[in-house]
Amino acid sequence: MVRPSLTPLYLSSVDNGVSASQLIKRLEDDVGYHIQNVMDCGNDRFKIIKGLSAAHEMEQKDFYEDPDATIKDLVLCSQGELPDRQTTPYFSMKGFFNNLQEQWQNQVHSSSRDTLQFGANFVYGEVLTSTSTLMDANPRLLKNLPDGFTISGTTQVSGRGRSGNVWVNPPGVLAVSTLMKLPLKSQDISPVSFVQYIATIAYIQAILTYGPGYENIPVRIKWPNDIYIMLPQYLGQVIPSNSTETTYAKIGGILVNTNIFNEEFHLVVGCGLNVSNAAPTTSVNLVIEEMNKRLGTKLQKVNNEHLLANFLAIFNSMFNRFKREGFEPFLPLYYKLWLHSDQIVHIHHKGNVRCKVTGITKDWGFLVAKEVDFQGRFTGQTFELQPDGNSFDMFKGLISKKQ
Ligand SMILES: O=C(O)CCCC[C@@H]1SC[C@@H]2NC(=O)N[C@@H]21
């Protein structure tokens, strides 16, 4: 397989972020990076930070036989000097920042107490290794990055999924990782494990609130944090409640990596969403196209810049509330969006016992399943299943212990 060459990473900061010059100082003084010369890029001038992406360099050795075939620079752009569409044809940084600032204005009106900074320090790369690895492969870098630091990319050549899986990420799949800091003592309000649930809700809300009419896009949560969408052939059909699951396919997922420095969690929250790639199942834009054909809606396809800005603003505002109030205020929305209300499942490692899903626990977010008979009456045991210890085959209604 021919792997695409890594491209430069473009870094820029806006309003609420740490200023670019402060960031450079931190990277030089605290992380030990050497900031080099100024490069011409189109008509504009950018600073290049050579070797910032330690992970970028490290991983390329595994994947590229010719190390010179790859570019490993981080290009620092001031706000007025963002790369043009020729430089980054798959993503407009200008479009992204315009959308982000618009979203912030909307959000600030609704809750003025919030600090909104997710995406204020932002890196974009056309082809990169993994948005999450770039951030968390180097602890010294991670410690020094500002809260809300975000990396997005169009192609990830070594994307990571949950449980050590590979995340295949060609163009059309929007990849983003955001650094979130949380004091250790915040665990008193809510365990950090709920952040994965918040991220999933935020991504789905970003789609549903994209504009008028988008609230009808059938996008849902599969426990704990997978994003599913109804397959186009089922749109507009009445689906019997016992077959809901087979009519949906996975289009996105969340990966949270946790590090602790200086009494603070440093969570790298990575989200991947298939926005417009027809493979392997379907995508948000394919479903929109089919909704227009089959249901007569007139929805525009979503664009990555707008969707990403929407997601970051919603996620940021939800995260601020989560820090104050924990996960409980989000529970009704989580249940409204998930696919499992009253679902009948069989728990394989408990002797295939037949259970009904009744919710998640408020303390840790474990899945609660209660033993039922064929009339649906509760008959005995209650099981609480951990997100990372169990795999949930929704199509078979089967929960098994992960090997
Ligand atoms: O469903 C899963 O297994 C989780 C997939 C998470 C993929 C995202 S894409 C952005 C970030 N970078 C990665 O390498 N992985 C996450």
Short mmCIF file of C-alpha atoms and ligand atoms in Angstrom, two decimals:
data_model
loop_
_atom_site.label_atom_id
_atom_site.label_comp_id
_atom_site.label_asym_id
_atom_site.label_seq_id
_atom_site.Cartn_x
_atom_site.Cartn_y
_atom_site.Cartn_z
CA MET A 1 0.00 0.00 0.00
CA VAL A 2 1.33 3.46 -0.86
CA ARG A 3 1.20 5.71 2.16
CA PRO A 4 0.77 9.42 1.62
CA SER A 5 3.65 11.62 2.77
CA LEU A 6 3.23 13.59 5.92
CA THR A 7 2.56 17.27 5.29
CA PRO A 8 3.42 20.32 7.43
CA LEU A 9 1.25 21.13 10.41
CA TYR A 10 -0.16 24.66 10.58
CA LEU A 11 -0.56 26.23 14.00
CA SER A 12 -2.55 29.36 14.74
CA SER A 13 -4.08 31.03 17.80
CA VAL A 14 -7.12 33.26 18.18
CA ASP A 15 -8.76 35.43 20.84
CA ASN A 16 -9.05 33.16 23.85
CA GLY A 17 -5.93 31.14 23.21
CA VAL A 18 -2.42 31.54 24.53
CA SER A 19 -0.79 34.02 22.15
CA ALA A 20 1.46 32.59 19.47
CA SER A 21 4.55 34.30 20.88
CA GLN A 22 3.83 32.98 24.40
CA LEU A 23 3.33 29.52 22.97
CA ILE A 24 6.65 29.66 21.12
CA LYS A 25 8.40 30.81 24.28
CA ARG A 26 6.90 27.90 26.19
CA LEU A 27 7.90 25.44 23.50
CA GLU A 28 11.46 26.76 23.50
CA ASP A 29 11.96 27.27 27.23
CA ASP A 30 9.94 24.45 28.71
CA VAL A 31 9.74 21.76 26.05
CA GLY A 32 13.18 22.41 24.63
CA TYR A 33 12.19 22.78 20.98
CA HIS A 34 14.32 24.84 18.70
CA ILE A 35 12.35 27.40 16.75
CA GLN A 36 13.98 28.03 13.44
CA ASN A 37 13.69 30.36 10.52
CA VAL A 38 10.86 31.95 8.61
CA MET A 39 9.45 30.24 5.57
CA ASP A 40 7.65 31.66 2.57
CA CYS A 41 4.29 30.09 2.05
CA GLY A 42 2.41 31.55 -0.89
CA ASN A 43 2.40 35.29 -0.35
CA ASP A 44 2.51 34.97 3.38
CA ARG A 45 5.32 34.35 5.80
CA PHE A 46 5.22 31.74 8.51
CA LYS A 47 7.57 30.61 11.19
CA ILE A 48 8.58 26.99 11.12
CA ILE A 49 9.12 25.11 14.29
CA LYS A 50 11.46 22.34 13.26
CA GLY A 51 11.04 19.04 14.94
CA LEU A 52 8.10 20.04 17.11
CA SER A 53 6.30 16.93 16.13
CA ALA A 54 8.43 14.35 17.85
CA ALA A 55 5.76 11.73 17.31
CA HIS A 56 5.42 12.74 13.70
CA GLU A 57 9.11 11.99 13.25
CA MET A 58 9.20 8.92 15.42
CA GLU A 59 6.31 7.22 13.70
CA GLN A 60 7.40 8.01 10.22
CA LYS A 61 10.39 5.71 10.76
CA ASP A 62 8.01 2.80 11.11
CA PHE A 63 5.92 3.68 8.13
CA TYR A 64 8.20 5.32 5.61
CA GLU A 65 11.24 3.78 4.11
CA ASP A 66 12.51 7.07 2.80
CA PRO A 67 12.67 9.54 5.68
CA ASP A 68 13.33 12.41 3.29
CA ALA A 69 10.02 11.81 1.59
CA THR A 70 8.23 13.25 4.57
CA ILE A 71 7.92 16.76 5.86
CA LYS A 72 8.05 17.21 9.58
CA ASP A 73 7.62 20.91 10.16
CA LEU A 74 5.17 22.82 12.21
CA VAL A 75 4.32 26.11 10.58
CA LEU A 76 3.25 28.93 12.84
CA CYS A 77 0.67 31.19 11.25
CA SER A 78 -0.55 34.47 12.60
CA GLN A 79 -4.28 35.02 12.28
CA GLY A 80 -4.03 37.22 9.22
CA GLU A 81 -1.67 34.79 7.52
CA LEU A 82 -3.51 31.50 7.43
CA PRO A 83 -2.72 29.10 4.59
CA ASP A 84 -4.86 29.46 1.47
CA ARG A 85 -6.96 26.71 -0.12
CA GLN A 86 -4.14 25.73 -2.48
CA THR A 87 -1.92 24.99 0.49
CA THR A 88 -4.56 23.03 2.41
CA PRO A 89 -7.19 22.02 -0.18
CA TYR A 90 -9.16 19.79 2.20
CA PHE A 91 -9.66 22.30 4.99
CA SER A 92 -9.94 26.07 5.25
CA MET A 93 -8.37 27.32 8.47
CA LYS A 94 -9.90 30.74 7.80
CA GLY A 95 -13.34 29.17 7.45
CA PHE A 96 -12.78 27.21 10.65
CA PHE A 97 -11.77 30.25 12.74
CA ASN A 98 -14.64 32.35 11.35
CA ASN A 99 -17.08 29.64 12.33
CA LEU A 100 -15.48 29.16 15.73
CA GLN A 101 -15.71 32.83 16.59
CA GLU A 102 -19.34 32.91 15.45
CA GLN A 103 -20.11 29.91 17.64
CA TRP A 104 -18.40 31.51 20.62
CA GLN A 105 -20.52 34.60 20.23
CA ASN A 106 -23.70 32.49 20.25
CA GLN A 107 -22.55 30.43 23.22
CA VAL A 108 -21.39 33.37 25.30
CA HIS A 109 -24.84 34.95 25.05
CA SER A 110 -26.41 31.83 26.46
CA SER A 111 -23.96 31.29 29.35
CA SER A 112 -21.68 34.22 30.07
CA ARG A 113 -19.82 32.43 32.87
CA ASP A 114 -18.06 30.09 30.48
CA THR A 115 -14.53 30.44 29.25
CA LEU A 116 -14.46 29.21 25.71
CA GLN A 117 -11.06 28.17 24.54
CA PHE A 118 -11.31 24.79 22.79
CA GLY A 119 -9.76 25.37 19.39
CA ALA A 120 -8.33 28.79 20.25
CA ASN A 121 -4.90 27.22 19.82
CA PHE A 122 -5.32 25.08 16.75
CA VAL A 123 -3.14 22.89 14.55
CA TYR A 124 -4.22 21.49 11.21
CA GLY A 125 -2.37 18.94 9.08
CA GLU A 126 -3.43 17.61 5.71
CA VAL A 127 -1.66 14.27 6.32
CA LEU A 128 -0.47 13.46 9.82
CA THR A 129 0.23 10.40 11.94
CA SER A 130 -2.48 10.68 14.58
CA THR A 131 -3.97 13.82 16.11
CA SER A 132 -3.87 12.13 19.52
CA THR A 133 -0.34 10.69 19.27
CA LEU A 134 1.04 14.05 18.20
CA MET A 135 -0.16 15.46 21.49
CA ASP A 136 0.45 12.68 23.95
CA ALA A 137 3.59 10.93 22.68
CA ASN A 138 5.76 13.55 24.32
CA PRO A 139 4.86 14.16 28.01
CA ARG A 140 6.95 17.32 28.12
CA LEU A 141 4.95 18.75 25.24
CA LEU A 142 1.63 17.65 26.69
CA LYS A 143 2.42 19.29 30.04
CA ASN A 144 3.10 22.59 28.35
CA LEU A 145 0.28 22.78 25.88
CA PRO A 146 -2.55 25.12 26.85
CA ASP A 147 -5.97 23.85 27.90
CA GLY A 148 -8.19 23.41 24.84
CA PHE A 149 -5.25 22.91 22.45
CA THR A 150 -6.72 21.18 19.42
CA ILE A 151 -5.27 19.26 16.48
CA SER A 152 -7.28 18.25 13.43
CA GLY A 153 -6.29 16.40 10.30
CA THR A 154 -7.68 15.14 7.01
CA THR A 155 -5.72 11.89 6.69
CA GLN A 156 -4.25 10.03 9.66
CA VAL A 157 -1.74 7.39 8.61
CA SER A 158 -1.63 5.77 12.05
CA GLY A 159 -4.95 6.65 13.65
CA ARG A 160 -5.70 4.92 16.94
CA GLY A 161 -9.00 3.38 17.98
CA ARG A 162 -10.18 2.06 21.34
CA SER A 163 -8.76 -1.17 22.80
CA GLY A 164 -5.61 -0.89 20.69
CA ASN A 165 -7.51 -1.00 17.40
CA VAL A 166 -6.32 0.83 14.31
CA TRP A 167 -8.51 3.75 13.22
CA VAL A 168 -8.50 3.94 9.43
CA ASN A 169 -8.76 7.58 8.49
CA PRO A 170 -8.82 8.54 4.81
CA PRO A 171 -10.14 11.95 3.64
CA GLY A 172 -13.81 12.44 4.45
CA VAL A 173 -13.30 11.24 8.02
CA LEU A 174 -12.86 14.25 10.28
CA ALA A 175 -10.27 13.65 13.00
CA VAL A 176 -9.81 15.92 15.99
CA SER A 177 -8.09 15.73 19.37
CA THR A 178 -8.46 18.28 22.13
CA LEU A 179 -6.48 18.63 25.34
CA MET A 180 -8.66 19.10 28.40
CA LYS A 181 -7.31 19.79 31.84
CA LEU A 182 -9.21 18.84 34.95
CA PRO A 183 -8.02 19.08 38.58
CA LEU A 184 -7.70 15.67 40.27
CA LYS A 185 -10.13 16.79 42.94
CA SER A 186 -12.85 17.26 40.30
CA GLN A 187 -13.37 13.51 40.76
CA ASP A 188 -15.37 14.48 43.84
CA ILE A 189 -18.00 15.97 41.53
CA SER A 190 -17.89 13.40 38.76
CA PRO A 191 -15.43 10.73 37.60
CA VAL A 192 -13.33 11.62 34.65
CA SER A 193 -14.67 8.53 32.83
CA PHE A 194 -17.78 10.55 31.96
CA VAL A 195 -15.77 12.81 29.65
CA GLN A 196 -16.12 10.18 26.89
CA TYR A 197 -19.91 10.45 27.24
CA ILE A 198 -19.81 14.24 27.08
CA ALA A 199 -17.68 14.13 23.93
CA THR A 200 -20.12 11.73 22.25
CA ILE A 201 -23.13 13.87 23.08
CA ALA A 202 -21.29 17.00 21.90
CA TYR A 203 -20.43 15.49 18.53
CA ILE A 204 -23.99 14.37 17.94
CA GLN A 205 -25.35 17.73 19.06
CA ALA A 206 -22.95 19.44 16.65
CA ILE A 207 -24.67 17.57 13.81
CA LEU A 208 -28.22 18.01 15.11
CA THR A 209 -27.80 21.77 15.68
CA TYR A 210 -25.89 22.42 12.45
CA GLY A 211 -28.91 24.34 11.13
CA PRO A 212 -32.69 24.14 10.84
CA GLY A 213 -33.81 20.67 9.75
CA TYR A 214 -30.61 18.93 10.86
CA GLU A 215 -32.27 17.91 14.12
CA ASN A 216 -33.97 15.13 12.13
CA ILE A 217 -30.75 13.45 11.07
CA PRO A 218 -30.98 9.98 12.64
CA VAL A 219 -27.64 9.97 14.45
CA ARG A 220 -27.41 8.15 17.78
CA ILE A 221 -25.12 6.80 20.50
CA LYS A 222 -24.13 3.19 20.91
CA TRP A 223 -22.93 2.66 24.48
CA PRO A 224 -20.50 3.79 25.61
CA ASN A 225 -19.28 6.24 23.01
CA ASP A 226 -19.79 5.13 19.44
CA ILE A 227 -21.64 7.33 16.98
CA TYR A 228 -24.14 5.51 14.78
CA ILE A 229 -26.39 6.70 11.97
CA MET A 230 -29.42 5.10 10.32
CA LEU A 231 -28.53 3.36 7.06
CA PRO A 232 -30.01 5.29 4.11
CA GLN A 233 -32.25 2.40 2.93
CA TYR A 234 -34.24 2.57 6.18
CA LEU A 235 -34.89 6.33 6.15
CA GLY A 236 -38.55 7.20 6.49
CA GLN A 237 -39.57 3.60 7.27
CA VAL A 238 -41.31 2.51 10.41
CA ILE A 239 -38.74 0.34 12.15
CA PRO A 240 -40.03 -2.26 14.64
CA SER A 241 -38.57 -1.46 18.04
CA ASN A 242 -36.82 -4.85 18.31
CA SER A 243 -34.80 -4.28 15.13
CA THR A 244 -33.70 -0.68 15.65
CA GLU A 245 -30.09 -1.74 16.07
CA THR A 246 -29.71 -3.53 12.75
CA THR A 247 -30.75 -0.42 10.86
CA TYR A 248 -27.83 1.67 12.09
CA ALA A 249 -24.09 1.68 11.26
CA LYS A 250 -21.07 3.10 13.03
CA ILE A 251 -19.73 6.38 11.66
CA GLY A 252 -17.68 7.68 14.58
CA GLY A 253 -15.96 7.02 17.86
CA ILE A 254 -14.18 8.63 20.77
CA LEU A 255 -10.82 7.77 22.30
CA VAL A 256 -9.82 9.37 25.61
CA ASN A 257 -6.22 9.08 26.84
CA THR A 258 -5.56 10.11 30.41
CA ASN A 259 -2.28 11.50 31.79
CA ILE A 260 -1.69 13.10 35.18
CA PHE A 261 0.76 15.97 35.79
CA ASN A 262 0.83 18.52 38.60
CA GLU A 263 -2.38 17.34 40.28
CA GLU A 264 -4.28 17.68 37.01
CA PHE A 265 -5.72 15.23 34.53
CA HIS A 266 -4.49 15.97 31.03
CA LEU A 267 -7.09 14.29 28.89
CA VAL A 268 -6.48 13.95 25.18
CA VAL A 269 -9.96 13.50 23.78
CA GLY A 270 -9.85 12.21 20.21
CA CYS A 271 -12.93 12.03 18.02
CA GLY A 272 -13.24 10.61 14.54
CA LEU A 273 -16.38 11.06 12.44
CA ASN A 274 -17.13 9.88 8.93
CA VAL A 275 -18.53 13.08 7.45
CA SER A 276 -18.41 12.28 3.75
CA ASN A 277 -16.66 9.03 2.89
CA ALA A 278 -18.99 6.40 1.39
CA ALA A 279 -16.79 3.57 2.77
CA PRO A 280 -17.06 1.40 4.77
CA THR A 281 -20.77 1.82 5.51
CA THR A 282 -22.22 5.29 5.17
CA SER A 283 -21.54 8.88 6.28
CA VAL A 284 -23.33 11.97 7.55
CA ASN A 285 -23.40 13.54 4.09
CA LEU A 286 -24.58 10.40 2.36
CA VAL A 287 -27.50 10.18 4.77
CA ILE A 288 -28.27 13.88 4.17
CA GLU A 289 -28.29 13.26 0.42
CA GLU A 290 -30.67 10.32 0.85
CA MET A 291 -32.90 12.31 3.23
CA ASN A 292 -33.23 14.95 0.52
CA LYS A 293 -34.12 12.28 -2.07
CA ARG A 294 -36.42 10.13 0.03
CA LEU A 295 -37.94 12.54 2.52
CA GLY A 296 -37.95 15.73 0.45
CA THR A 297 -35.73 17.70 2.85
CA LYS A 298 -33.45 20.39 1.43
CA LEU A 299 -30.42 20.10 3.64
CA GLN A 300 -26.98 21.23 2.48
CA LYS A 301 -24.13 18.80 3.06
CA VAL A 302 -22.21 19.65 6.22
CA ASN A 303 -18.72 21.07 5.83
CA ASN A 304 -15.86 20.09 8.10
CA GLU A 305 -14.88 23.62 9.12
CA HIS A 306 -18.38 24.49 10.32
CA LEU A 307 -19.02 21.12 11.94
CA LEU A 308 -15.70 21.14 13.79
CA ALA A 309 -16.27 24.67 15.11
CA ASN A 310 -19.78 23.70 16.20
CA PHE A 311 -18.47 20.59 17.96
CA LEU A 312 -15.68 22.44 19.80
CA ALA A 313 -17.97 25.23 21.01
CA ILE A 314 -20.61 22.78 22.25
CA PHE A 315 -18.04 20.46 23.80
CA ASN A 316 -16.33 23.37 25.55
CA SER A 317 -19.52 24.69 27.00
CA MET A 318 -20.67 21.21 28.12
CA PHE A 319 -17.26 20.57 29.66
CA ASN A 320 -17.44 23.78 31.69
CA ARG A 321 -20.83 22.71 33.02
CA PHE A 322 -19.52 19.21 33.70
CA LYS A 323 -16.73 20.70 35.84
CA ARG A 324 -19.30 22.56 37.94
CA GLU A 325 -22.16 20.05 38.09
CA GLY A 326 -20.90 16.64 37.04
CA PHE A 327 -22.58 14.38 34.49
CA GLU A 328 -26.08 14.22 35.96
CA PRO A 329 -27.52 17.21 34.05
CA PHE A 330 -26.53 15.47 30.77
CA LEU A 331 -28.06 12.11 31.58
CA PRO A 332 -31.52 12.80 30.03
CA LEU A 333 -29.90 13.88 26.77
CA TYR A 334 -27.60 10.85 26.77
CA TYR A 335 -30.64 8.57 27.11
CA LYS A 336 -32.57 10.49 24.46
CA LEU A 337 -29.72 9.95 22.01
CA TRP A 338 -28.72 6.39 22.79
CA LEU A 339 -30.03 3.29 21.05
CA HIS A 340 -30.56 1.12 24.10
CA SER A 341 -33.67 2.15 26.00
CA ASP A 342 -35.28 -1.11 27.17
CA GLN A 343 -33.09 -3.15 24.81
CA ILE A 344 -33.03 -6.89 25.51
CA VAL A 345 -29.49 -8.26 25.68
CA HIS A 346 -27.82 -11.53 26.60
CA ILE A 347 -24.76 -11.44 28.82
CA HIS A 348 -22.48 -14.12 27.51
CA HIS A 349 -20.03 -14.42 30.40
CA LYS A 350 -22.91 -14.70 32.91
CA GLY A 351 -24.37 -17.80 31.25
CA ASN A 352 -26.18 -15.90 28.49
CA VAL A 353 -28.64 -14.50 30.98
CA ARG A 354 -31.47 -12.52 29.34
CA CYS A 355 -31.55 -8.90 30.52
CA LYS A 356 -33.15 -5.56 29.82
CA VAL A 357 -30.91 -2.49 29.65
CA THR A 358 -32.17 0.10 32.13
CA GLY A 359 -29.51 2.84 32.00
CA ILE A 360 -26.01 3.71 33.19
CA THR A 361 -24.90 4.09 36.79
CA LYS A 362 -24.66 7.66 38.03
CA ASP A 363 -21.36 7.06 39.79
CA TRP A 364 -19.20 5.47 37.05
CA GLY A 365 -21.30 5.24 33.90
CA PHE A 366 -21.46 1.43 33.94
CA LEU A 367 -24.21 -0.13 31.84
CA VAL A 368 -27.05 -1.45 34.00
CA ALA A 369 -28.82 -4.58 32.75
CA LYS A 370 -31.49 -6.39 34.77
CA GLU A 371 -32.47 -10.02 34.34
CA VAL A 372 -35.95 -10.37 32.80
CA ASP A 373 -38.31 -13.15 31.74
CA PHE A 374 -40.00 -13.36 28.34
CA GLN A 375 -42.83 -11.11 29.54
CA GLY A 376 -40.24 -8.46 30.37
CA ARG A 377 -40.69 -8.82 34.16
CA PHE A 378 -37.60 -8.32 36.32
CA THR A 379 -36.71 -11.68 37.77
CA GLY A 380 -33.48 -11.45 39.64
CA GLN A 381 -30.02 -10.14 39.21
CA THR A 382 -28.78 -6.69 38.21
CA PHE A 383 -25.52 -6.41 36.29
CA GLU A 384 -23.28 -3.36 36.07
CA LEU A 385 -20.90 -3.57 33.13
CA GLN A 386 -17.77 -1.49 32.64
CA PRO A 387 -17.29 0.37 29.33
CA ASP A 388 -13.74 -0.84 28.86
CA GLY A 389 -14.15 -4.37 30.13
CA ASN A 390 -17.04 -5.44 27.93
CA SER A 391 -17.80 -5.47 24.26
CA PHE A 392 -21.34 -4.92 23.12
CA ASP A 393 -22.43 -6.54 19.87
CA MET A 394 -25.53 -4.52 19.26
CA PHE A 395 -26.58 -6.55 16.26
CA LYS A 396 -26.70 -9.77 18.22
CA GLY A 397 -27.81 -8.08 21.46
CA LEU A 398 -24.84 -9.79 23.07
CA ILE A 399 -22.50 -8.44 25.75
CA SER A 400 -19.23 -10.32 26.33
CA LYS A 401 -16.11 -9.77 28.40
CA LYS A 402 -13.26 -8.32 26.36
CA GLN A 403 -10.42 -10.81 25.87
O1 LIG B 1 -14.17 3.97 17.90
C1 LIG B 1 -13.01 4.03 18.27
O2 LIG B 1 -12.30 3.01 18.39
C2 LIG B 1 -12.41 5.37 18.61
C3 LIG B 1 -11.84 6.03 17.40
C4 LIG B 1 -11.19 7.36 17.72
C5 LIG B 1 -10.53 7.96 16.50
C6 LIG B 1 -10.03 9.33 16.77
S1 LIG B 1 -9.71 10.22 15.29
C7 LIG B 1 -8.95 11.47 16.18
C8 LIG B 1 -8.11 10.81 17.24
N1 LIG B 1 -6.82 10.43 16.71
C9 LIG B 1 -6.64 9.12 16.73
O3 LIG B 1 -5.61 8.53 16.36
N2 LIG B 1 -7.74 8.51 17.21
C10 LIG B 1 -8.76 9.46 17.58
#
